[in-house]
Amino acid sequence: MADRSVEMVEVGPRDGLQNESAVVATADKAELVRRAIAWGARRIEVTSFVNPKKVPQLADAEQLTALLPERDDVTYIGLVLNRRGAERALATGRIDELGAVCVTSDSFGIRNQGQDSDESLAAAMEIVALARSAGRTGQITIATAFGCPFEGEVAIARVVEMAKRAAEADPREIGLADTIGVGVPSQVGEMVGRVREAVGTLPIRVHFHNTRGSGLANVWAAVAEGAATVDASLGGLGGCPFAPGAAGNVATEDAVYMLERGGIATGLALPGVVAAAQWFTGVMGRPLPAMVSKAPPFPAPDR
Ligand code: ZN
């Protein structure tokens, strides 16, 4: 896979912090976004516009978006689950892209967002339409694409069918999310390949959690099959409060190390990511799961 590149989306401020029991100060979140821009991130999932009672960690969505640096070259993504969330996000004037989420199973959908699978897809398509009519972009992520905590295995055919329908809304891309971290590389490779066939030129983004240790391997398998974009969070922060046992996202620094050493450019500067991870460890007051930020640099920097 030499001479290739992938795009990284930094999801630490949203998916990362959503599942932390500690509520991080708005100023620290804004600093995290500034540091992400400094290390090269150009798409950042900054927050979600959901019920603050359900997700108190992100109750400061409006305050945070007001603090975001004004950068024409950076896309700020706000996650929304319905029309009301989309309207809130668009009203800030600072969110460039709406992230919409649909789910493969009715059981997870009802618990996560009060919608069954078909309703969640319809809502996601409406959110993309709202974004487009406001001159922004929308992405659709298919959550629990690799397995559901309540219904078990998810048929690839179901994911392919949802991706095909989602593509009709003209989103920026289709995301495939392993919400509970059960996917394995063989499954990921097949899924990415079949969804790519189904959606033509529409790019594929992948989102993995490292719950069972297969996160990085899944990133590699997805990129090998042509995924254009990879979600990751600083330090491996993250999880989902509505997904039992969900652990952190794939760590940005671990993914960047693996991809860059494998000849795949990410556009991110690893030393900046590592320095930020060390700073954010202090903010959280506990070690973060990522490994590369705890290891000596390799190759050793020139002196
Ligand atoms: Zn996630």
Coordinates of C-alpha atoms and ligand atoms in Angstrom, one line a residue:
M1 CA 0.0 0.0 0.0
A2 CA 2.9 2.3 -0.7
D3 CA 2.4 5.9 -1.8
R4 CA -1.1 6.1 -0.5
S5 CA -2.8 8.4 1.8
V6 CA -5.8 8.4 4.1
E7 CA -7.7 11.1 5.8
M8 CA -8.0 11.1 9.6
V9 CA -11.0 12.5 11.5
E10 CA -10.2 13.4 15.1
V11 CA -13.2 12.3 17.2
G12 CA -11.6 12.7 20.7
P13 CA -13.6 15.8 21.6
R14 CA -16.9 14.1 20.9
D15 CA -16.8 10.3 20.9
G16 CA -13.8 10.4 23.2
L17 CA -15.2 12.6 25.9
Q18 CA -18.8 11.4 25.7
N19 CA -18.1 8.3 27.7
E20 CA -15.7 9.7 30.3
S21 CA -17.4 10.0 33.7
A22 CA -15.5 13.2 34.4
V23 CA -16.8 16.3 32.6
V24 CA -13.9 18.1 30.9
A25 CA -13.9 21.9 31.1
T26 CA -15.0 23.7 27.9
A27 CA -11.6 25.5 27.8
D28 CA -9.7 22.2 27.8
K29 CA -12.0 20.9 25.0
A30 CA -11.3 24.1 23.0
E31 CA -7.5 23.6 23.6
L32 CA -7.8 20.0 22.4
V33 CA -9.4 21.2 19.2
R34 CA -6.6 23.8 18.8
R35 CA -4.0 21.2 19.3
A36 CA -5.6 18.8 16.8
I37 CA -5.5 21.6 14.2
A38 CA -1.8 22.2 15.1
W39 CA -0.9 18.5 14.7
G40 CA -2.6 18.5 11.2
A41 CA -6.2 17.4 11.8
R42 CA -8.5 19.0 9.2
R43 CA -11.7 17.3 10.1
I44 CA -12.7 17.2 13.8
E45 CA -15.8 15.9 15.4
V46 CA -16.1 18.5 18.0
T47 CA -19.3 17.8 19.9
S48 CA -22.8 16.5 19.6
F49 CA -26.1 18.3 19.8
V50 CA -28.2 15.8 21.8
N51 CA -30.2 16.0 25.0
P52 CA -27.8 17.4 27.6
K53 CA -29.6 15.4 30.3
K54 CA -28.6 12.2 28.5
V55 CA -25.1 13.3 27.7
P56 CA -24.0 15.9 30.3
Q57 CA -20.4 15.6 29.1
L58 CA -21.3 17.4 26.0
A59 CA -23.9 19.8 27.4
D60 CA -21.6 22.7 26.5
A61 CA -21.9 22.2 22.7
E62 CA -22.9 25.8 22.0
Q63 CA -20.3 27.3 24.4
L64 CA -17.6 25.1 22.8
T65 CA -18.5 25.9 19.2
A66 CA -18.2 29.6 20.0
L67 CA -14.6 29.1 21.0
L68 CA -13.5 27.2 17.9
P69 CA -10.8 28.8 15.9
E70 CA -12.1 30.3 12.6
R71 CA -10.4 28.2 10.0
D72 CA -11.5 27.9 6.4
D73 CA -9.4 24.8 6.0
V74 CA -10.9 22.9 8.9
T75 CA -14.2 21.1 8.9
Y76 CA -15.9 21.0 12.3
I77 CA -18.4 18.1 12.6
G78 CA -21.3 18.1 15.0
L79 CA -23.1 14.9 15.7
V80 CA -26.9 15.1 15.7
L81 CA -29.6 12.4 16.0
N82 CA -32.7 14.3 14.8
R83 CA -34.1 17.5 13.3
R84 CA -33.9 19.4 16.6
G85 CA -30.2 18.6 17.0
A86 CA -29.6 19.6 13.4
E87 CA -31.2 22.9 13.9
R88 CA -29.2 23.6 17.1
A89 CA -26.0 22.7 15.3
L90 CA -26.7 24.8 12.3
A91 CA -27.8 27.8 14.5
T92 CA -24.3 28.0 16.0
G93 CA -23.1 29.1 12.5
R94 CA -19.8 27.2 13.4
I95 CA -20.6 23.6 12.4
D96 CA -19.5 22.8 8.9
E97 CA -20.8 19.3 8.7
L98 CA -23.6 17.3 10.4
G99 CA -22.8 13.8 11.5
A100 CA -25.9 11.6 11.3
V101 CA -26.1 8.1 12.8
C102 CA -28.3 5.2 11.8
V103 CA -28.2 1.8 13.3
T104 CA -28.5 -1.7 12.0
S105 CA -30.7 -3.1 14.7
D106 CA -34.0 -2.1 16.2
S107 CA -32.9 -3.0 19.8
F108 CA -29.9 -0.8 19.7
G109 CA -31.6 2.0 17.9
I110 CA -34.5 2.2 20.4
R111 CA -32.0 2.3 23.3
N112 CA -29.5 4.7 21.7
Q113 CA -31.7 7.2 20.0
G114 CA -35.3 6.1 20.4
Q115 CA -35.6 5.0 16.8
D116 CA -35.8 1.6 15.1
S117 CA -33.3 0.9 12.3
D118 CA -35.5 2.1 9.4
E119 CA -36.5 5.2 11.4
S120 CA -32.9 6.0 12.2
L121 CA -32.0 5.8 8.5
A122 CA -34.8 8.1 7.5
A123 CA -33.8 10.6 10.2
A124 CA -30.1 10.4 9.0
M125 CA -31.2 11.1 5.5
E126 CA -33.3 14.1 6.6
I127 CA -30.3 15.4 8.6
V128 CA -28.2 15.3 5.5
A129 CA -30.9 17.1 3.5
L130 CA -31.0 19.8 6.2
A131 CA -27.3 20.2 6.1
R132 CA -27.3 20.5 2.3
S133 CA -30.1 23.1 2.3
A134 CA -28.0 25.2 4.8
G135 CA -25.0 25.0 2.5
R136 CA -23.1 22.5 4.7
T137 CA -22.3 18.8 4.3
G138 CA -23.6 15.8 6.0
Q139 CA -22.1 12.4 6.7
I140 CA -24.1 9.2 7.5
T141 CA -22.6 6.6 9.8
I142 CA -24.0 3.1 10.1
A143 CA -23.5 2.2 13.7
T144 CA -23.3 -1.4 15.0
A145 CA -22.3 -2.3 11.5
F146 CA -20.0 -5.2 12.7
G147 CA -22.2 -6.5 15.5
C148 CA -25.0 -5.5 17.9
P149 CA -24.8 -5.8 21.7
F150 CA -28.4 -7.0 21.8
E151 CA -29.0 -8.8 18.5
G152 CA -25.5 -10.3 17.9
E153 CA -24.2 -10.8 14.4
V154 CA -25.2 -8.3 11.8
A155 CA -25.6 -9.5 8.2
I156 CA -23.3 -7.7 5.8
A157 CA -26.2 -7.7 3.3
R158 CA -28.2 -5.5 5.8
V159 CA -25.3 -3.0 6.0
V160 CA -24.9 -3.0 2.2
E161 CA -28.7 -2.3 1.8
M162 CA -28.6 0.5 4.4
A163 CA -25.5 2.1 2.7
K164 CA -27.2 2.0 -0.7
R165 CA -30.2 3.8 0.6
A166 CA -28.1 6.2 2.6
A167 CA -26.2 7.1 -0.5
E168 CA -29.4 8.4 -2.1
A169 CA -29.3 11.3 0.4
D170 CA -26.0 12.5 -1.2
P171 CA -23.9 12.5 2.0
R172 CA -20.2 13.4 1.9
E173 CA -19.4 9.8 2.8
I174 CA -20.7 6.6 4.4
G175 CA -19.2 5.7 7.7
L176 CA -19.1 2.1 9.0
A177 CA -18.9 2.1 12.8
D178 CA -17.9 -0.8 15.1
T179 CA -19.7 0.8 18.0
I180 CA -19.0 -2.0 20.4
G181 CA -15.6 -3.1 19.2
V182 CA -16.4 -6.6 18.0
G183 CA -15.2 -6.5 14.4
V184 CA -12.2 -8.5 13.1
P185 CA -10.1 -7.7 10.0
S186 CA -11.5 -10.4 7.7
Q187 CA -15.0 -9.1 8.4
V188 CA -13.9 -5.5 8.0
G189 CA -12.2 -6.2 4.7
E190 CA -15.3 -7.9 3.3
M191 CA -17.7 -5.3 4.6
V192 CA -15.7 -2.3 3.2
G193 CA -15.3 -4.1 -0.2
R194 CA -19.0 -4.9 -0.5
V195 CA -20.1 -1.4 0.6
R196 CA -17.7 0.2 -1.8
E197 CA -19.2 -1.8 -4.6
A198 CA -22.6 -0.8 -3.6
V199 CA -22.1 3.0 -3.3
G200 CA -19.9 3.7 -6.3
T201 CA -17.6 6.7 -5.9
L202 CA -18.9 7.7 -2.5
P203 CA -16.0 7.6 0.0
I204 CA -16.0 5.2 3.0
R205 CA -15.1 6.2 6.5
V206 CA -14.4 3.7 9.2
H207 CA -14.8 4.0 13.0
F208 CA -13.4 1.3 15.3
H209 CA -13.4 0.8 19.1
N210 CA -10.5 -1.2 20.6
T211 CA -12.7 -3.1 23.0
R212 CA -11.3 -6.5 22.1
G213 CA -7.9 -5.3 20.9
S214 CA -8.6 -5.6 17.1
G215 CA -9.0 -1.9 16.5
L216 CA -5.7 -1.2 14.7
A217 CA -5.9 -4.4 12.7
N218 CA -9.3 -3.4 11.6
V219 CA -8.0 0.0 10.5
W220 CA -5.3 -1.7 8.4
A221 CA -7.9 -4.1 6.8
A222 CA -10.2 -1.2 6.0
V223 CA -7.6 1.0 4.4
A224 CA -6.3 -2.0 2.4
E225 CA -9.8 -2.4 1.0
G226 CA -10.0 1.3 0.0
A227 CA -11.5 3.1 3.0
A228 CA -10.7 6.8 2.5
T229 CA -11.1 8.1 6.0
V230 CA -10.4 6.8 9.5
D231 CA -11.8 8.0 12.8
A232 CA -9.5 8.0 15.8
S233 CA -9.3 9.7 19.1
L234 CA -6.4 11.2 21.0
G235 CA -5.0 8.8 23.5
G236 CA -7.7 6.2 22.7
L237 CA -10.3 8.1 24.7
G238 CA -13.9 7.1 24.1
G239 CA -16.7 4.8 24.2
C240 CA -20.5 4.9 24.2
P241 CA -22.6 5.1 27.3
F242 CA -25.4 3.2 25.6
A243 CA -23.2 0.3 24.4
P244 CA -22.4 -2.1 27.2
G245 CA -18.6 -2.7 27.5
A246 CA -17.7 -0.3 24.8
A247 CA -14.1 0.8 25.2
G248 CA -12.1 3.6 23.7
N249 CA -11.7 4.5 20.1
V250 CA -8.7 3.5 18.1
A251 CA -6.0 5.9 19.3
T252 CA -4.9 8.6 16.9
E253 CA -1.2 8.3 17.7
D254 CA -1.3 4.5 17.4
A255 CA -3.1 4.6 14.0
V256 CA -0.8 7.4 12.7
Y257 CA 2.3 5.4 13.7
M258 CA 1.1 2.2 12.1
L259 CA -0.1 3.9 8.9
E260 CA 2.9 6.2 8.3
R261 CA 5.4 3.4 9.0
G262 CA 3.4 1.3 6.5
G263 CA 3.8 3.9 3.8
I264 CA 0.4 5.5 4.1
A265 CA 0.4 9.3 4.6
T266 CA -2.1 10.7 7.2
G267 CA -1.2 14.4 7.1
L268 CA -0.8 14.3 10.9
A269 CA 2.4 15.1 12.7
L270 CA 3.0 12.3 15.2
P271 CA 5.2 14.3 17.7
G272 CA 2.3 16.8 18.0
V273 CA -0.2 14.1 18.7
V274 CA 2.1 12.5 21.3
A275 CA 2.7 15.8 23.1
A276 CA -1.1 16.5 23.2
A277 CA -1.7 13.0 24.5
Q278 CA 0.7 13.6 27.4
W279 CA -1.0 17.0 28.1
F280 CA -4.4 15.4 28.0
T281 CA -3.4 12.6 30.4
G282 CA -2.9 15.4 32.9
V283 CA -6.3 16.8 32.1
M284 CA -8.0 13.4 32.7
G285 CA -5.8 12.6 35.7
R286 CA -5.3 9.0 34.5
P287 CA -3.3 7.1 31.9
L288 CA -4.9 6.9 28.5
P289 CA -5.0 3.5 26.7
A290 CA -2.9 4.5 23.7
M291 CA 0.5 2.9 23.5
V292 CA 2.6 4.9 21.1
S293 CA 2.5 8.0 23.3
K294 CA 4.1 5.9 26.2
A295 CA 6.8 4.4 24.0
P296 CA 10.1 6.0 22.9
P297 CA 10.0 7.6 19.5
F298 CA 11.0 5.4 16.6
P299 CA 13.0 6.0 14.5
A300 CA 14.9 8.1 17.1
P301 CA 14.7 11.9 16.3
D302 CA 17.9 13.4 14.7
R303 CA 20.0 15.3 17.1
Ligands
ZN1 ZN -17.7 5.4 18.6

